[in-house]
PDB file of C-alpha atoms and ligand atoms in Angstrom:
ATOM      1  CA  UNK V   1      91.619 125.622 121.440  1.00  0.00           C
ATOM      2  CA  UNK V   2      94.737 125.265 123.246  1.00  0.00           C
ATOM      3  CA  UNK V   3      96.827 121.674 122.526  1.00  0.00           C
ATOM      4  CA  UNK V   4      96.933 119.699 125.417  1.00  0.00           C
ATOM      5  CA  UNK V   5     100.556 119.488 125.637  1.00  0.00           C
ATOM      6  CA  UNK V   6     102.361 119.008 128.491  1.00  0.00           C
ATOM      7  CA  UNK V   7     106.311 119.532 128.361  1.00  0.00           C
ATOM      8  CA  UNK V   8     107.593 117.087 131.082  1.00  0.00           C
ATOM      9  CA  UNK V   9     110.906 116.345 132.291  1.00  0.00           C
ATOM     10  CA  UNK V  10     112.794 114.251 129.450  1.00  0.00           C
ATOM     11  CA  UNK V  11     112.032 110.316 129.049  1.00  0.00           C
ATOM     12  CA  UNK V  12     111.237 109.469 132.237  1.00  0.00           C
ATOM     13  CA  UNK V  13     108.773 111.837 133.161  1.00  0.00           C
ATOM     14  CA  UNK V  14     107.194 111.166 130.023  1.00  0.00           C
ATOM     15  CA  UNK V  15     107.279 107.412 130.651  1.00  0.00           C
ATOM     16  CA  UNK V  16     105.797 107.821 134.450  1.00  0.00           C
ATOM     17  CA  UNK V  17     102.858 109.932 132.908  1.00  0.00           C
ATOM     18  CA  UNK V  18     101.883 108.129 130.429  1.00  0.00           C
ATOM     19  CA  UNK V  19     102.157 104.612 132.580  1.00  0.00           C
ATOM     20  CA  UNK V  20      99.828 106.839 134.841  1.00  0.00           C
ATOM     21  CA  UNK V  21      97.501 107.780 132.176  1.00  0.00           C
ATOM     22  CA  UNK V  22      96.672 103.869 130.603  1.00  0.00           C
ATOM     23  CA  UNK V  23      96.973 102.326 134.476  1.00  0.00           C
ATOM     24  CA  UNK V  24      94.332 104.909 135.052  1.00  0.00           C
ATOM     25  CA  UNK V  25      92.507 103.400 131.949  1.00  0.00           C
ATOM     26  CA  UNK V  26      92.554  99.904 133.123  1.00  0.00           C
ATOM     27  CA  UNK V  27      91.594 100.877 136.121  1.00  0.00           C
ATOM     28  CA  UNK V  28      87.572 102.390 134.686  1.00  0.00           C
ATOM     29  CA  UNK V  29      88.008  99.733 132.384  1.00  0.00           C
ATOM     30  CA  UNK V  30      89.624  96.672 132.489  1.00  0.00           C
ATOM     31  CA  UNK V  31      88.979  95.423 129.142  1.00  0.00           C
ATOM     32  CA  UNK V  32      90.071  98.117 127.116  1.00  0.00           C
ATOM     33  CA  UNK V  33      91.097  98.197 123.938  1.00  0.00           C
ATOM     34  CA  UNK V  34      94.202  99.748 123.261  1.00  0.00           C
ATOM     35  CA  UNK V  35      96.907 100.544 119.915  1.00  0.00           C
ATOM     36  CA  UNK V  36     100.128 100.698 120.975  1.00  0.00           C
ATOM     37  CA  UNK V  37     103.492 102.232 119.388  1.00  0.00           C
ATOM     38  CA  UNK V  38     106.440 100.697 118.758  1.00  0.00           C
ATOM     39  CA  UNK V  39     110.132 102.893 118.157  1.00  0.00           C
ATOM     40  CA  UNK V  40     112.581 103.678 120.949  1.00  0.00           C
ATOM     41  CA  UNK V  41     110.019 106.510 122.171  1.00  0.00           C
ATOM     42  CA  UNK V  42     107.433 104.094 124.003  1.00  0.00           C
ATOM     43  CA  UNK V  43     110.291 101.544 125.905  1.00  0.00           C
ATOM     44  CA  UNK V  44     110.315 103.350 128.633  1.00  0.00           C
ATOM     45  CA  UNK V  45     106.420 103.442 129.476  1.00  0.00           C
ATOM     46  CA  UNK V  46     106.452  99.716 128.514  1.00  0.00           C
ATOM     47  CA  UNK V  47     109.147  99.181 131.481  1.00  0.00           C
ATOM     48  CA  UNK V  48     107.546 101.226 133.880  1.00  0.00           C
ATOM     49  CA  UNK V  49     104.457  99.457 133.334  1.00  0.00           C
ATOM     50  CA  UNK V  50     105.960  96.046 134.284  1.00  0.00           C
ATOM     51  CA  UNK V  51     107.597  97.550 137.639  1.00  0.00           C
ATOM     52  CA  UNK V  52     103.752  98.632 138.346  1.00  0.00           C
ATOM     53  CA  UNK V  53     102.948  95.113 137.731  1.00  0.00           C
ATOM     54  CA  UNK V  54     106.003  93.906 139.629  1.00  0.00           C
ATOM     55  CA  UNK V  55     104.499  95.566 143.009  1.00  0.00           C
ATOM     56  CA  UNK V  56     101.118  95.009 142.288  1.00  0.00           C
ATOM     57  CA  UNK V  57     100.231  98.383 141.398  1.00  0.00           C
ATOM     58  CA  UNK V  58      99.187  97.159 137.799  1.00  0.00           C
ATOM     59  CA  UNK V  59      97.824  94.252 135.747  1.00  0.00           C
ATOM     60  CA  UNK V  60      95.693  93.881 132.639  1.00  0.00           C
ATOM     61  CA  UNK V  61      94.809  90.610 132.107  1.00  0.00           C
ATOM     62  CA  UNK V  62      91.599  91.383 130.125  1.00  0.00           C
ATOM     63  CA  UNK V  63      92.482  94.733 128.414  1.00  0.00           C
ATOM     64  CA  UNK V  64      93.081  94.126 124.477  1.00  0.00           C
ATOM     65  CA  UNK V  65      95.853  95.262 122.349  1.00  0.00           C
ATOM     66  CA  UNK V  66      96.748  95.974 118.852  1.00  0.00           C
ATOM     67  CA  UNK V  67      99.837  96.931 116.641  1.00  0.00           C
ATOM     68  CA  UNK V  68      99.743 100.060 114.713  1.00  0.00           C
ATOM     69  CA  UNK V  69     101.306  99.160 111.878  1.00  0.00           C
ATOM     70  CA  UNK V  70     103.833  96.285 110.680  1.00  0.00           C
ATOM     71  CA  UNK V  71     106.427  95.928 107.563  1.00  0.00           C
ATOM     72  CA  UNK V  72     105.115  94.184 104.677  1.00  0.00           C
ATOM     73  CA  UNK V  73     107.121  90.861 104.500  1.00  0.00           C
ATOM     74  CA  UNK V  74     107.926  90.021 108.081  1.00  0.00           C
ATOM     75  CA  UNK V  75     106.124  87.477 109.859  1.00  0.00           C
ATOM     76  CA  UNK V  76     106.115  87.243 114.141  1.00  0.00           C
ATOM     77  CA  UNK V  77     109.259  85.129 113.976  1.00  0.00           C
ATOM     78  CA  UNK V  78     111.226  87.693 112.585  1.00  0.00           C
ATOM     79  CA  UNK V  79     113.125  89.953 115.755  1.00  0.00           C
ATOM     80  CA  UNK V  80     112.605  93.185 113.066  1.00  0.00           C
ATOM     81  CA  UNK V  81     108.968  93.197 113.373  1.00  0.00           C
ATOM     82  CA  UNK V  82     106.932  95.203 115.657  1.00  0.00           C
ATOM     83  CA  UNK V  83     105.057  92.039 116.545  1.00  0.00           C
ATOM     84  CA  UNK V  84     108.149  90.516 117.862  1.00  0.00           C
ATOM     85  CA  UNK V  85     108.997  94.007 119.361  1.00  0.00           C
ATOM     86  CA  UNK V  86     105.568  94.304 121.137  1.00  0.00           C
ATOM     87  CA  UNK V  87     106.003  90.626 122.452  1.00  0.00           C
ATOM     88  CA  UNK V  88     109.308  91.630 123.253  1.00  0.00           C
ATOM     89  CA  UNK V  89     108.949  94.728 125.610  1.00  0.00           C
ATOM     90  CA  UNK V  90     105.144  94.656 126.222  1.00  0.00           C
ATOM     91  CA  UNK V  91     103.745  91.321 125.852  1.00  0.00           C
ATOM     92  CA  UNK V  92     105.944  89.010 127.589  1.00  0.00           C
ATOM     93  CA  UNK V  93     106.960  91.203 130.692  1.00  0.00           C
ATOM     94  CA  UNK V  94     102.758  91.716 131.165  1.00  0.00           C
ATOM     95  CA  UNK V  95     102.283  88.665 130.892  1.00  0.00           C
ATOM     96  CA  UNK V  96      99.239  89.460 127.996  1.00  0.00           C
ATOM     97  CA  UNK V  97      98.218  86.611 126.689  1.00  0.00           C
ATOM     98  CA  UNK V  98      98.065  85.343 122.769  1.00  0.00           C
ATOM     99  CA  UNK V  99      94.028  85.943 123.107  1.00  0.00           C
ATOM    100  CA  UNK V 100      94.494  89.502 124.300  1.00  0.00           C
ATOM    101  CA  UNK V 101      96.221  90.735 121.147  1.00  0.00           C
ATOM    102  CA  UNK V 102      95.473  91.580 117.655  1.00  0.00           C
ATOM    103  CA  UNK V 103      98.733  92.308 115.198  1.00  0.00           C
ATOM    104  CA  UNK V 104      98.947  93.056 111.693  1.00  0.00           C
ATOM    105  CA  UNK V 105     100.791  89.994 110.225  1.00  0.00           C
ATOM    106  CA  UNK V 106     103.412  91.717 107.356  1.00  0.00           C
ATOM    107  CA  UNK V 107     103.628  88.257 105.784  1.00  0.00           C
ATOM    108  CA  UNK V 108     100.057  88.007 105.561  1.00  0.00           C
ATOM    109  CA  UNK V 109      99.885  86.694 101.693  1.00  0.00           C
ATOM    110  CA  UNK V 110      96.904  88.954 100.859  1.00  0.00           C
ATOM    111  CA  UNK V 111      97.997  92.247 102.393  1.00  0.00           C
ATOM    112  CA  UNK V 112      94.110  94.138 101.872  1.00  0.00           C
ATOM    113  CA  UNK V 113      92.382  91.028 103.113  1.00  0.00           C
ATOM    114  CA  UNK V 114      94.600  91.140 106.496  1.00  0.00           C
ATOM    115  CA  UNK V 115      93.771  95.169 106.519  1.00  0.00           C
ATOM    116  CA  UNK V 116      89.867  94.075 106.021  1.00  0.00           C
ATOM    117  CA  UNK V 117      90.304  91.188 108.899  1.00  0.00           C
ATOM    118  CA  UNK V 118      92.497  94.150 111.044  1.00  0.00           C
ATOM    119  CA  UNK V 119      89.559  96.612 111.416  1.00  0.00           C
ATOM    120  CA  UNK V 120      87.308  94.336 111.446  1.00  0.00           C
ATOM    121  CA  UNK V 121      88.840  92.861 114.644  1.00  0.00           C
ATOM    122  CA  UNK V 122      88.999  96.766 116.157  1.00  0.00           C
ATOM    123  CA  UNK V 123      85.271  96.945 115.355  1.00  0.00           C
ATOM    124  CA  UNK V 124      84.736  93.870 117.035  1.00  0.00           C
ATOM    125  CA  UNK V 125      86.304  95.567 120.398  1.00  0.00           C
ATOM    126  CA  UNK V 126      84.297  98.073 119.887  1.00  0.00           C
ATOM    127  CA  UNK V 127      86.797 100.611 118.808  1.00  0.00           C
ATOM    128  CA  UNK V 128      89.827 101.724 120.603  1.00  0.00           C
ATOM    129  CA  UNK V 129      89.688 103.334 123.897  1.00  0.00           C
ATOM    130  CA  UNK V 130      93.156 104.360 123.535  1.00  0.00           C
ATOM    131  CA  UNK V 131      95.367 104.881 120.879  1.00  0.00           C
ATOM    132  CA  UNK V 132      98.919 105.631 121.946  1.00  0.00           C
ATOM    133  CA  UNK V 133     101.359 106.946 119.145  1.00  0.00           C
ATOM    134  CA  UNK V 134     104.774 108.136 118.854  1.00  0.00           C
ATOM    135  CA  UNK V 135     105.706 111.010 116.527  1.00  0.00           C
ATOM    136  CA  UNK V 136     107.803 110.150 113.218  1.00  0.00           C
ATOM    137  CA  UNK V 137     110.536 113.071 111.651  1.00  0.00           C
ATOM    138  CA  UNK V 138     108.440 113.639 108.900  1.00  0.00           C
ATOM    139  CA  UNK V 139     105.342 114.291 110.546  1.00  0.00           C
ATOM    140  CA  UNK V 140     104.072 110.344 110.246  1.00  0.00           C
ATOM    141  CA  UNK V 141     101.968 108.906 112.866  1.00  0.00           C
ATOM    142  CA  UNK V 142     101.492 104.876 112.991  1.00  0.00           C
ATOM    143  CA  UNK V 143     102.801 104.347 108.980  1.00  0.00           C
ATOM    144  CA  UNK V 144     100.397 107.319 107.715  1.00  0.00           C
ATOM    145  CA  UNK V 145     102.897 108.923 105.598  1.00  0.00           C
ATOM    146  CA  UNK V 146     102.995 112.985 104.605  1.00  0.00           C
ATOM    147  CA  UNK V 147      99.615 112.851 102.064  1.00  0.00           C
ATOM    148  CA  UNK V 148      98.126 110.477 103.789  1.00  0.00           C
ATOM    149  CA  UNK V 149      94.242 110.275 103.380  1.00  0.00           C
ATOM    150  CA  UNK V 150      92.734 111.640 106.849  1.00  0.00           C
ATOM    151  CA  UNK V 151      89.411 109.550 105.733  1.00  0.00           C
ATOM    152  CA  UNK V 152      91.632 105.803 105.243  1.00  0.00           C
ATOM    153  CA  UNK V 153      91.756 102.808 107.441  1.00  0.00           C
ATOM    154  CA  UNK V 154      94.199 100.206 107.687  1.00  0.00           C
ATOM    155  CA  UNK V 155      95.732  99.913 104.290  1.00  0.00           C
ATOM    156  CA  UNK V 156      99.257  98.625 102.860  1.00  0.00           C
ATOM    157  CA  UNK V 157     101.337 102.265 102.238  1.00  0.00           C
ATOM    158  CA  UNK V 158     104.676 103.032 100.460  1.00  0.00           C
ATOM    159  CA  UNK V 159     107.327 104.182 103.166  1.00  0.00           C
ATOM    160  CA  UNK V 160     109.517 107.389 102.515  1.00  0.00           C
ATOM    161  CA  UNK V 161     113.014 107.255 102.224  1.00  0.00           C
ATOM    162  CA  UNK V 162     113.087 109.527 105.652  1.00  0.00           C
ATOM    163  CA  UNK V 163     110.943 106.995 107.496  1.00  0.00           C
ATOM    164  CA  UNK V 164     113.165 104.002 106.142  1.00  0.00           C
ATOM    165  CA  UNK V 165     116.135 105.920 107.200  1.00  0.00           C
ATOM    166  CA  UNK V 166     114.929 106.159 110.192  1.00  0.00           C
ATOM    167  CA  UNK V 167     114.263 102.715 110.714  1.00  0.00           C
ATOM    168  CA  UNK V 168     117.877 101.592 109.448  1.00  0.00           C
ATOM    169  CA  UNK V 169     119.645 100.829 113.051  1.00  0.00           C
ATOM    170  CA  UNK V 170     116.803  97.753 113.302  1.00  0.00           C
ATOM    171  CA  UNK V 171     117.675  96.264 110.036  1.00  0.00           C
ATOM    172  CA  UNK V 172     121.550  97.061 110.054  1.00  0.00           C
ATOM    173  CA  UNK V 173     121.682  98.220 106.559  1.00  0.00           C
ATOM    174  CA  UNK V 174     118.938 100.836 105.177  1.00  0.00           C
ATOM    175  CA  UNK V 175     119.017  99.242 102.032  1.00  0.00           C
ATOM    176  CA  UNK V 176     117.341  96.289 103.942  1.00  0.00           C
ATOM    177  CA  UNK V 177     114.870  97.916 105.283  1.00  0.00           C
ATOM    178  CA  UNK V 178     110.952  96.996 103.732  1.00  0.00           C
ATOM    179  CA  UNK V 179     109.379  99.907 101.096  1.00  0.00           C
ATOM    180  CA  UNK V 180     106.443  98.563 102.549  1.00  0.00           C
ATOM    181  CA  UNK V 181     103.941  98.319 104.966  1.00  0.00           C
ATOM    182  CA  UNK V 182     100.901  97.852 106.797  1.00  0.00           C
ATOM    183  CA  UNK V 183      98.868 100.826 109.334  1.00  0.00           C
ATOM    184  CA  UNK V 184      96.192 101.565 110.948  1.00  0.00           C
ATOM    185  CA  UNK V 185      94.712 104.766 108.798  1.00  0.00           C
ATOM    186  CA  UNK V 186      94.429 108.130 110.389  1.00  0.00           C
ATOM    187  CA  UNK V 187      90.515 107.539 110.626  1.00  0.00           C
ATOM    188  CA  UNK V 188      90.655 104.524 112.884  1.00  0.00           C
ATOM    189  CA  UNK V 189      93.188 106.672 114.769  1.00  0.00           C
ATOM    190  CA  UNK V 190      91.011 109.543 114.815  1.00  0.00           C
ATOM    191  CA  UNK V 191      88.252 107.563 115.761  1.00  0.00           C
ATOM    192  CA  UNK V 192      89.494 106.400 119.355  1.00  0.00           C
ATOM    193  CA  UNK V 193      87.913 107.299 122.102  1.00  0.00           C
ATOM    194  CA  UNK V 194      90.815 108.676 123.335  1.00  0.00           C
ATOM    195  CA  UNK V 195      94.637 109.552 122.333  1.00  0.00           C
ATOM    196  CA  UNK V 196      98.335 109.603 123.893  1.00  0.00           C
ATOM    197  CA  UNK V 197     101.047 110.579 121.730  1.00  0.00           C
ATOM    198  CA  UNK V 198     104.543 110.529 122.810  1.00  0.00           C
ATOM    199  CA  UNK V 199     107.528 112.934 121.783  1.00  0.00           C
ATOM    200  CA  UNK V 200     111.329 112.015 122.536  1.00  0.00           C
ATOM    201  CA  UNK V 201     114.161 111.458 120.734  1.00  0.00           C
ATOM    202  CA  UNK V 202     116.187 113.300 117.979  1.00  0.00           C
ATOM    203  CA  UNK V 203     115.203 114.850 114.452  1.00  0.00           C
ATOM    204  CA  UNK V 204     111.654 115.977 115.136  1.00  0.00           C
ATOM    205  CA  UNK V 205     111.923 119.563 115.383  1.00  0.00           C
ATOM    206  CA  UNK V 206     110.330 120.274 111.928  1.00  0.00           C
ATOM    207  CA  UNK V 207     107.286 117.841 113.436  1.00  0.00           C
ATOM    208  CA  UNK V 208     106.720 119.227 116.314  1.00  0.00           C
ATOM    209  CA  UNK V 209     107.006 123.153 114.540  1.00  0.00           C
ATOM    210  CA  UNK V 210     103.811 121.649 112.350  1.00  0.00           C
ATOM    211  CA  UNK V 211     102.269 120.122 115.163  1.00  0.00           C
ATOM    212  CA  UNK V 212     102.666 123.895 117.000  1.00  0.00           C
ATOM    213  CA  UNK V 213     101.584 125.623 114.414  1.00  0.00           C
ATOM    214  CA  UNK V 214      98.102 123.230 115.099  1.00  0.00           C
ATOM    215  CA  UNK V 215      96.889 123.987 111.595  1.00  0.00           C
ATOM    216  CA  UNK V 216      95.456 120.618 109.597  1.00  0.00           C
ATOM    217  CA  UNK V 217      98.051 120.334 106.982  1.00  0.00           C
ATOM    218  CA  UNK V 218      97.517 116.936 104.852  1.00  0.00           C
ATOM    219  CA  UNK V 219     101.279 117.115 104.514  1.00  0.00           C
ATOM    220  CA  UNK V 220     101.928 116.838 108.934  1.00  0.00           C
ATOM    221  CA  UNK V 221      99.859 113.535 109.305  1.00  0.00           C
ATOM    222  CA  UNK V 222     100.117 114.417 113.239  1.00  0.00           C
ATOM    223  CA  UNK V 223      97.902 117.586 112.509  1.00  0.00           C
ATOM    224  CA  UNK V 224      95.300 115.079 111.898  1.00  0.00           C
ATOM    225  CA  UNK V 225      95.064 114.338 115.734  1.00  0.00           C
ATOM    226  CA  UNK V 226      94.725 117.491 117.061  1.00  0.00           C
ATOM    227  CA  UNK V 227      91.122 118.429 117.074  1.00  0.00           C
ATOM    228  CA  UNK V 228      90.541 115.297 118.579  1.00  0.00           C
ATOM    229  CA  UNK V 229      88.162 116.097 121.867  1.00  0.00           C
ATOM    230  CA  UNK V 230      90.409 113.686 124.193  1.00  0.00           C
ATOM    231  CA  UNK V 231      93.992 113.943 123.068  1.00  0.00           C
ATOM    232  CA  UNK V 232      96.866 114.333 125.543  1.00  0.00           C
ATOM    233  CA  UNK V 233     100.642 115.200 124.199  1.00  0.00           C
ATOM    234  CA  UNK V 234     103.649 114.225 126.361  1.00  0.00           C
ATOM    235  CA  UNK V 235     106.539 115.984 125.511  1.00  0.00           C
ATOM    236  CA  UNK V 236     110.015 115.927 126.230  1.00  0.00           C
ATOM    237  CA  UNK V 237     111.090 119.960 127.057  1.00  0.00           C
ATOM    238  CA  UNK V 238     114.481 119.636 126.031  1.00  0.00           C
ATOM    239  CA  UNK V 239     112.540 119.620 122.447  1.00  0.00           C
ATOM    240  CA  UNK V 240     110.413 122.755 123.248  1.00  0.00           C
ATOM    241  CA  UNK V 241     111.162 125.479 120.174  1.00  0.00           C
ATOM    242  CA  UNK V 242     110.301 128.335 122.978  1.00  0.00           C
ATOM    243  CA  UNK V 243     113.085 126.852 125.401  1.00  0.00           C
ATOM    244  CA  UNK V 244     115.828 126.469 122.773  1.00  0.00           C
ATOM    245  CA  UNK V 245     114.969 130.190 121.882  1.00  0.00           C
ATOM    246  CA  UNK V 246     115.796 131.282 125.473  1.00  0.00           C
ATOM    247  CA  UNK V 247     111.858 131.804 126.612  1.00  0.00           C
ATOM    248  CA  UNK V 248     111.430 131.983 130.264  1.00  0.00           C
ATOM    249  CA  UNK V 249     110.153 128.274 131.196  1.00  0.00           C
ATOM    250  CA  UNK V 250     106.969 127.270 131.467  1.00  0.00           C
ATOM    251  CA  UNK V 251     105.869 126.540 134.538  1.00  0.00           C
ATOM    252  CA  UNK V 252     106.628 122.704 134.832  1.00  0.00           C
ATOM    253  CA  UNK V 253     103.498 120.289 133.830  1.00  0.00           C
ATOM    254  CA  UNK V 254     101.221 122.883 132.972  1.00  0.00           C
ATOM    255  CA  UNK V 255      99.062 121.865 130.289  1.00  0.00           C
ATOM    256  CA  UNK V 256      99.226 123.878 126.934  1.00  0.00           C
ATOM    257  CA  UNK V 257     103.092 125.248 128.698  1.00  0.00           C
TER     258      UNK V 257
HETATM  259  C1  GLP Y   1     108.197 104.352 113.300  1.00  0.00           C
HETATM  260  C2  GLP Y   1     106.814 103.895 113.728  1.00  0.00           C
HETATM  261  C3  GLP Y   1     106.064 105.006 114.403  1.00  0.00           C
HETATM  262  C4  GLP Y   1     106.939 105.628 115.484  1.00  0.00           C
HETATM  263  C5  GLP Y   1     108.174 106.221 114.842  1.00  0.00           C
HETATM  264  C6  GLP Y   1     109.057 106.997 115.804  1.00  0.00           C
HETATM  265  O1  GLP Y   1     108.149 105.056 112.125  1.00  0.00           O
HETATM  266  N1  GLP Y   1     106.044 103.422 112.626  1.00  0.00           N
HETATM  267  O2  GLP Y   1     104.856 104.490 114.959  1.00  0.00           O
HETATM  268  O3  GLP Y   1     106.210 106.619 116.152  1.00  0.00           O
HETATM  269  O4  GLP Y   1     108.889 105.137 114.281  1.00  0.00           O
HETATM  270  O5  GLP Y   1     109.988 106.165 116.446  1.00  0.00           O
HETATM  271  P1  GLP Y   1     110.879 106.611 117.655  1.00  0.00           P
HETATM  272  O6  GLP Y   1     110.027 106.538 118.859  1.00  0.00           O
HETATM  273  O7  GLP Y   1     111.996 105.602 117.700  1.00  0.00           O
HETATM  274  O8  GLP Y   1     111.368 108.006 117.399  1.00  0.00           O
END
């Protein structure tokens, strides 16, 4: 089977599709239930989304959200988390209120009981209609690290020094960046009814060679995702291995180009 990837345009292209593709979700269902990524990757879907809302071409004042994953240690008040950075660029400008959302607290003082009370609140919505991910260096979707079980749920997990370097702009310093953290397991991921991942951005090239290659390898988490019956990829071509090896281009859009 073909991967459903579609090599758009750079950022913006990739933001305008994939605003498309959960406006279009909202739409059939307005109370969806949805995981959403944090990392420079999703911003610019979040903005578009908010000019949609701005001219009335969006709202989703019933749909229900959830963080992917969230460093062990930091609570909502802190600007580092990805609770503050969903309130921050998603939350706020949507207007979403505190009912609509479910986050993994990282200061949570019993870190498997919050992972227990995490899927249990995604069971309660009936499991995710969409899970949207980004695409980490090494191969890491959400926090599921290379090695990660493909079976797990949520679950506390020990960062790699690649993932915490990547992570060191938000905390200044790497060496202050958590070992820890909290995700949503590749099961509950691969159990959505449906899946958007997003790659942009520098130092993925091995990621997306493994993700290519679209063998399951436990050691390219994102090859976890790929079998999955309702998966669409939006991809930034400037990262396409066959362009940067002077291959004719594909023609624009076309899925599996
Ligand atoms: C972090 C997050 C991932 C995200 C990744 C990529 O590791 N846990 O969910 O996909 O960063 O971030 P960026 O979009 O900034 O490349």
């Amino acid at each position: 089977m073909p991967l459903p990837l579609n090599w758009l345009e750079g950022p913006g292209e990739i933001a305008n599709a994939a605003a498309q593709h959960v406006a279009t979700l909202i739409a059939r269902k307005p109370d969806a239930a949805i995981a959403l990524p944090t990392g420079s990757t999703p911003v610019g879907l979040y903005r578009r989304l908010a000019e949609l809302q701005g001219k009335g071409r969006f709202s989703c004042p019933q749909a229900r959200f959830f963080n992917l994953d969230e460093f062990i240690g930091l609570s909502l008040d802190d600007p580092r988390s990805y609770g503050a950075f969903l309130w921050q660029h998603v939350f706020r400008p949507l207007s979403v209120s505190p009912s609509q959302v479910q986050l993994l607290r990282g200061a949570a003082p019993d870190p498997a009981a919050e992972c227990r009370r995490f899927d249990q609140a995604i069971a309660q919505a009936g499991g995710l209609d969409l899970a949207i991910l980004g695409l980490g260096s090494n191969g890491h979707i959400a926090f599921n690290e290379p090695g990660s079980d493909w079976n797990a749920g949520t679950r506390e997990v020990v960062l790699t020094e690649a993932t915490r370097h990547g992570q060191r702009s938000v905390f200044g310093r790497e060496a202050d960046v958590p070992h820890r953290a909290l995700t949503m397991g590749l099961r509950t991921l691969r159990e959505a009814r449906a899946i958007l991942l997003l790659i942009a951005g520098s130092g993925k090239a091995a990621a997306i060679a493994a993700m290519l290659r679209s063998r399951p390898d436990r050691n390219w988490p994102v090859t976890a995702i790929l079998d999955h019956p309702k998966l669409t990829i939006l991809a930034d071509r400037a990262l396409d291995p066959a362009r940067a090896a002077g291959a004719p281009p594909a023609f624009p859009g076309s899925p599996g180009a």
